[in-house]
Tab-separated table of C-alpha atoms in Angstrom:
chain	number	residue	atom	x	y	z
A	1	ALA	CA	5.885	20.857	-2.488
A	2	GLN	CA	4.657	19.298	0.690
A	3	SER	CA	4.042	15.568	0.723
A	4	VAL	CA	3.485	12.595	2.994
A	5	THR	CA	4.749	9.078	2.329
A	6	GLN	CA	3.494	6.076	4.228
A	7	LEU	CA	6.108	3.490	3.516
A	8	ASP	CA	3.927	0.377	3.874
A	9	SER	CA	0.493	-0.071	2.363
A	10	HIS	CA	-0.134	-3.221	4.467
A	11	VAL	CA	1.320	-4.364	7.783
A	12	SER	CA	0.544	-7.663	9.537
A	13	VAL	CA	1.439	-8.371	13.167
A	14	SER	CA	0.502	-11.018	15.674
A	15	GLU	CA	-1.612	-10.062	18.648
A	16	GLY	CA	0.596	-8.975	21.539
A	17	THR	CA	3.577	-8.012	19.357
A	18	PRO	CA	4.771	-4.451	18.633
A	19	VAL	CA	3.323	-2.292	15.883
A	20	LEU	CA	5.375	0.068	13.702
A	21	LEU	CA	3.714	2.154	10.978
A	22	ARG	CA	6.136	4.367	9.094
A	23	CYS	CA	5.588	7.905	7.826
A	24	ASN	CA	7.928	10.373	6.174
A	25	TYR	CA	6.985	13.925	5.258
A	26	SER	CA	8.323	16.920	3.451
A	27	SER	CA	7.291	20.397	4.416
A	28	SER	CA	8.783	23.838	4.037
A	29	TYR	CA	8.287	25.017	7.611
A	30	SER	CA	7.521	23.488	10.976
A	31	PRO	CA	4.415	21.460	10.265
A	32	SER	CA	1.751	19.975	12.452
A	33	LEU	CA	1.620	16.194	12.131
A	34	PHE	CA	-1.175	13.782	12.896
A	35	TRP	CA	-2.082	10.128	12.884
A	36	TYR	CA	-5.699	9.130	12.299
A	37	VAL	CA	-7.357	5.718	12.405
A	38	GLN	CA	-10.278	4.617	10.238
A	39	HIS	CA	-12.388	1.520	10.769
A	40	PRO	CA	-14.378	0.199	7.776
A	41	ASN	CA	-17.073	2.550	6.510
A	42	LYS	CA	-16.417	5.023	9.316
A	43	GLY	CA	-14.987	8.507	9.616
A	44	LEU	CA	-11.448	9.202	10.769
A	45	GLN	CA	-10.563	9.407	14.453
A	46	LEU	CA	-7.556	11.318	15.745
A	47	LEU	CA	-4.961	9.114	17.442
A	48	LEU	CA	-2.376	11.769	18.227
A	49	LYS	CA	-0.884	15.052	17.072
A	50	TYR	CA	2.459	16.843	17.067
A	51	THR	CA	2.424	20.649	17.197
A	52	SER	CA	6.056	21.643	17.956
A	53	ALA	CA	5.993	20.756	21.632
A	54	ALA	CA	7.420	17.451	22.930
A	55	THR	CA	8.828	15.305	20.138
A	56	LEU	CA	7.468	12.089	21.667
A	57	VAL	CA	3.721	12.243	21.465
A	58	LYS	CA	1.369	9.909	23.316
A	59	GLY	CA	-2.055	9.225	21.933
A	60	ILE	CA	-5.110	7.157	22.614
A	61	ASN	CA	-5.248	3.364	22.912
A	62	GLY	CA	-1.550	3.063	23.785
A	63	PHE	CA	-0.204	4.521	20.543
A	64	GLU	CA	2.667	6.955	20.396
A	65	ALA	CA	4.769	8.649	17.735
A	66	GLU	CA	8.137	10.367	17.648
A	67	PHE	CA	8.825	13.459	15.580
A	68	LYS	CA	12.353	13.303	14.131
A	69	LYS	CA	13.119	16.452	12.236
A	70	SER	CA	16.524	15.258	11.005
A	71	GLU	CA	14.903	12.209	9.434
A	72	THR	CA	11.632	13.984	8.498
A	73	SER	CA	9.794	11.064	10.034
A	74	PHE	CA	6.787	10.601	12.296
A	75	HIS	CA	6.463	6.847	12.823
A	76	LEU	CA	3.568	5.404	14.830
A	77	THR	CA	4.232	2.673	17.389
A	78	LYS	CA	2.402	0.552	19.927
A	79	PRO	CA	4.124	-1.927	22.249
A	80	SER	CA	1.482	-4.635	22.021
A	81	ALA	CA	-1.109	-5.045	19.266
A	82	HIS	CA	-4.710	-5.848	20.060
A	83	MET	CA	-7.250	-7.352	17.696
A	84	SER	CA	-9.263	-4.119	17.864
A	85	ASP	CA	-6.297	-2.220	16.362
A	86	ALA	CA	-6.997	-3.749	12.946
A	87	ALA	CA	-7.910	-0.742	10.794
A	88	GLU	CA	-6.487	1.733	8.299
A	89	TYR	CA	-4.102	4.387	9.568
A	90	PHE	CA	-3.376	7.737	7.934
A	91	CYS	CA	-0.430	10.048	8.498
A	92	VAL	CA	-1.342	13.689	7.878
A	93	VAL	CA	0.669	16.893	7.586
A	94	ARG	CA	-0.581	20.412	7.955
A	95	PRO	CA	2.039	22.911	6.766
A	96	SER	CA	2.456	25.921	8.995
A	97	GLY	CA	0.171	28.846	8.201
A	98	THR	CA	-2.259	26.946	5.998
A	99	TYR	CA	-5.743	25.515	6.302
A	100	LYS	CA	-4.919	22.541	4.100
A	101	TYR	CA	-4.059	19.037	5.232
A	102	ILE	CA	-2.009	16.552	3.230
A	103	PHE	CA	-2.865	12.874	3.635
A	104	GLY	CA	-0.730	9.815	3.133
A	105	THR	CA	-2.222	6.924	1.171
A	106	GLY	CA	-2.828	4.901	4.312
A	107	THR	CA	-1.496	1.728	5.931
A	108	ARG	CA	-3.848	-1.168	6.525
A	109	LEU	CA	-2.967	-2.943	9.762
A	110	LYS	CA	-3.922	-6.574	10.147
A	111	VAL	CA	-3.678	-8.235	13.556
A	112	LEU	CA	-3.361	-12.017	13.592
A	113	ALA	CA	-4.674	-14.116	16.465
B	1	ASP	CA	-23.754	16.349	21.939
B	2	GLY	CA	-21.172	18.102	19.774
B	3	GLY	CA	-20.115	16.728	16.451
B	4	ILE	CA	-20.470	16.465	12.718
B	5	THR	CA	-23.371	14.783	11.009
B	6	GLN	CA	-23.485	13.633	7.410
B	7	SER	CA	-26.564	12.450	5.610
B	8	PRO	CA	-27.554	10.220	4.085
B	9	LYS	CA	-25.252	7.365	5.072
B	10	TYR	CA	-25.828	5.648	1.711
B	11	LEU	CA	-26.861	7.341	-1.511
B	12	PHE	CA	-27.608	5.944	-4.928
B	13	ARG	CA	-27.509	8.056	-8.051
B	14	LYS	CA	-28.629	7.362	-11.559
B	15	GLU	CA	-26.535	8.456	-14.483
B	16	GLY	CA	-27.056	12.137	-15.271
B	17	GLN	CA	-28.513	13.077	-11.894
B	18	ASN	CA	-27.250	15.700	-9.507
B	19	VAL	CA	-27.201	14.717	-5.845
B	20	THR	CA	-26.489	16.718	-2.705
B	21	LEU	CA	-24.656	15.417	0.357
B	22	SER	CA	-25.356	17.112	3.655
B	23	CYS	CA	-22.785	18.079	6.291
B	24	GLU	CA	-23.749	19.846	9.513
B	25	GLN	CA	-21.574	20.737	12.514
B	26	ASN	CA	-22.227	22.177	15.962
B	27	LEU	CA	-18.584	22.523	16.968
B	28	ASN	CA	-18.535	26.225	16.078
B	29	HIS	CA	-15.536	25.628	13.805
B	30	ASP	CA	-14.808	28.154	11.092
B	31	ALA	CA	-13.304	25.820	8.488
B	32	MET	CA	-15.068	22.954	6.754
B	33	TYR	CA	-13.789	20.469	4.177
B	34	TRP	CA	-15.016	17.837	1.750
B	35	TYR	CA	-12.863	14.851	0.864
B	36	ARG	CA	-13.298	11.938	-1.468
B	37	GLN	CA	-11.908	8.512	-0.553
B	38	ASP	CA	-11.384	5.690	-3.039
B	39	PRO	CA	-10.126	2.195	-2.155
B	40	GLY	CA	-6.374	2.088	-1.642
B	41	GLN	CA	-6.006	5.845	-1.834
B	42	GLY	CA	-5.697	8.563	0.718
B	43	LEU	CA	-8.218	11.336	1.100
B	44	ARG	CA	-8.371	13.820	-1.734
B	45	LEU	CA	-9.597	17.344	-1.119
B	46	ILE	CA	-12.609	18.475	-3.141
B	47	TYR	CA	-13.448	21.864	-1.628
B	48	TYR	CA	-12.811	23.732	1.585
B	49	SER	CA	-14.234	26.814	3.250
B	50	GLN	CA	-12.506	28.953	5.835
B	51	ILE	CA	-15.446	31.267	6.549
B	52	VAL	CA	-19.092	31.734	5.645
B	53	ASN	CA	-19.771	32.749	2.020
B	54	ASP	CA	-16.249	31.821	0.937
B	55	PHE	CA	-14.805	28.560	-0.363
B	56	GLN	CA	-11.849	27.341	-2.412
B	57	LYS	CA	-11.334	24.508	-4.846
B	58	GLY	CA	-9.263	21.603	-3.711
B	59	ASP	CA	-7.331	19.144	-5.831
B	60	ILE	CA	-10.310	17.425	-7.487
B	61	ALA	CA	-13.102	20.039	-7.664
B	62	GLU	CA	-14.254	19.301	-11.223
B	63	GLY	CA	-17.812	17.981	-11.281
B	64	TYR	CA	-18.587	19.152	-7.742
B	65	SER	CA	-20.071	22.315	-6.243
B	66	VAL	CA	-20.526	23.626	-2.711
B	67	SER	CA	-22.114	26.476	-0.790
B	68	ARG	CA	-21.430	27.955	2.650
B	69	GLU	CA	-24.399	30.123	3.586
B	70	LYS	CA	-24.255	29.216	7.283
B	71	LYS	CA	-21.341	28.446	9.567
B	72	GLU	CA	-22.936	25.133	10.547
B	73	SER	CA	-23.570	23.784	7.058
B	74	PHE	CA	-21.436	22.902	4.032
B	75	PRO	CA	-23.425	20.848	1.481
B	76	LEU	CA	-21.699	19.186	-1.455
B	77	THR	CA	-23.436	18.679	-4.799
B	78	VAL	CA	-22.152	15.974	-7.094
B	79	THR	CA	-23.153	17.037	-10.584
B	80	SER	CA	-23.670	14.999	-13.724
B	81	ALA	CA	-20.332	16.368	-14.928
B	82	GLN	CA	-18.539	14.148	-12.400
B	83	LYS	CA	-17.943	11.050	-14.505
B	84	ASN	CA	-16.897	8.653	-11.784
B	85	PRO	CA	-18.650	9.692	-8.574
B	86	THR	CA	-18.830	6.328	-6.830
B	87	ALA	CA	-16.777	6.824	-3.653
B	88	PHE	CA	-16.886	7.437	0.084
B	89	TYR	CA	-17.288	11.131	0.911
B	90	LEU	CA	-16.051	12.603	4.166
B	91	CYS	CA	-16.785	16.005	5.649
B	92	ALA	CA	-14.446	17.531	8.208
B	93	THR	CA	-14.069	20.682	10.262
B	94	GLY	CA	-11.059	22.570	11.509
B	95	GLY	CA	-9.944	25.915	12.859
B	96	GLY	CA	-11.044	25.463	16.444
B	97	LYS	CA	-7.961	23.420	17.192
B	98	VAL	CA	-5.106	22.459	14.905
B	99	GLU	CA	-6.534	19.031	14.062
B	100	GLN	CA	-9.511	18.148	11.898
B	101	PHE	CA	-12.680	16.446	13.066
B	102	PHE	CA	-14.469	14.085	10.710
B	103	GLY	CA	-18.052	13.104	10.107
B	104	PRO	CA	-19.120	9.473	9.641
B	105	GLY	CA	-19.162	9.674	5.840
B	106	THR	CA	-21.599	9.127	2.960
B	107	ARG	CA	-21.150	6.278	0.512
B	108	LEU	CA	-22.317	7.276	-2.962
B	109	THR	CA	-22.971	4.651	-5.602
B	110	VAL	CA	-23.872	5.290	-9.220
B	111	LEU	CA	-26.375	2.804	-10.621
């Protein structure tokens, strides 16, 4: 069965320091992978996506993620956190050939001044 | 301006009432989805529709119903059979590109 595991439910970083949000997945075939961000009481916004092209994916607002098939990971990084990055982040998998999306339970990022 | 609209933004329901949440899109996407979000949990799929006049149950369909009479619209009814409906409900589309696009959400509270 396909699944997504976000390894940290909460992450705190100081402003200006690097961000690492971890995601591991299991999927039978080559999946599509996504990171979304959600601010309080808002919908989800796409940060970036992997669809079997380059394994290092650049997204909006300075975020990037690396697809590592051998480790079944898709960790999200940013070199320098900004206060506006404080939000909830979801890792999502879409198995090949399906219309369904599988969501992780989310990681709440807190940015300290 | 393309996008997904959900209404109302806030909705209050009395015990035993049915309520309907609206979701409209002008992205010309074939697939539409309804998710439920509870604090500390990921999104859970209620129903999805790949084409007009067809829809499938998701993981938590009990107590909910949907219709897909038009490509642009995918309303969700929360029935009295749903015992714990207080949650944040998100509508999404897909099929145009590989990713999903989300509406702003409706927060439903049972009084």
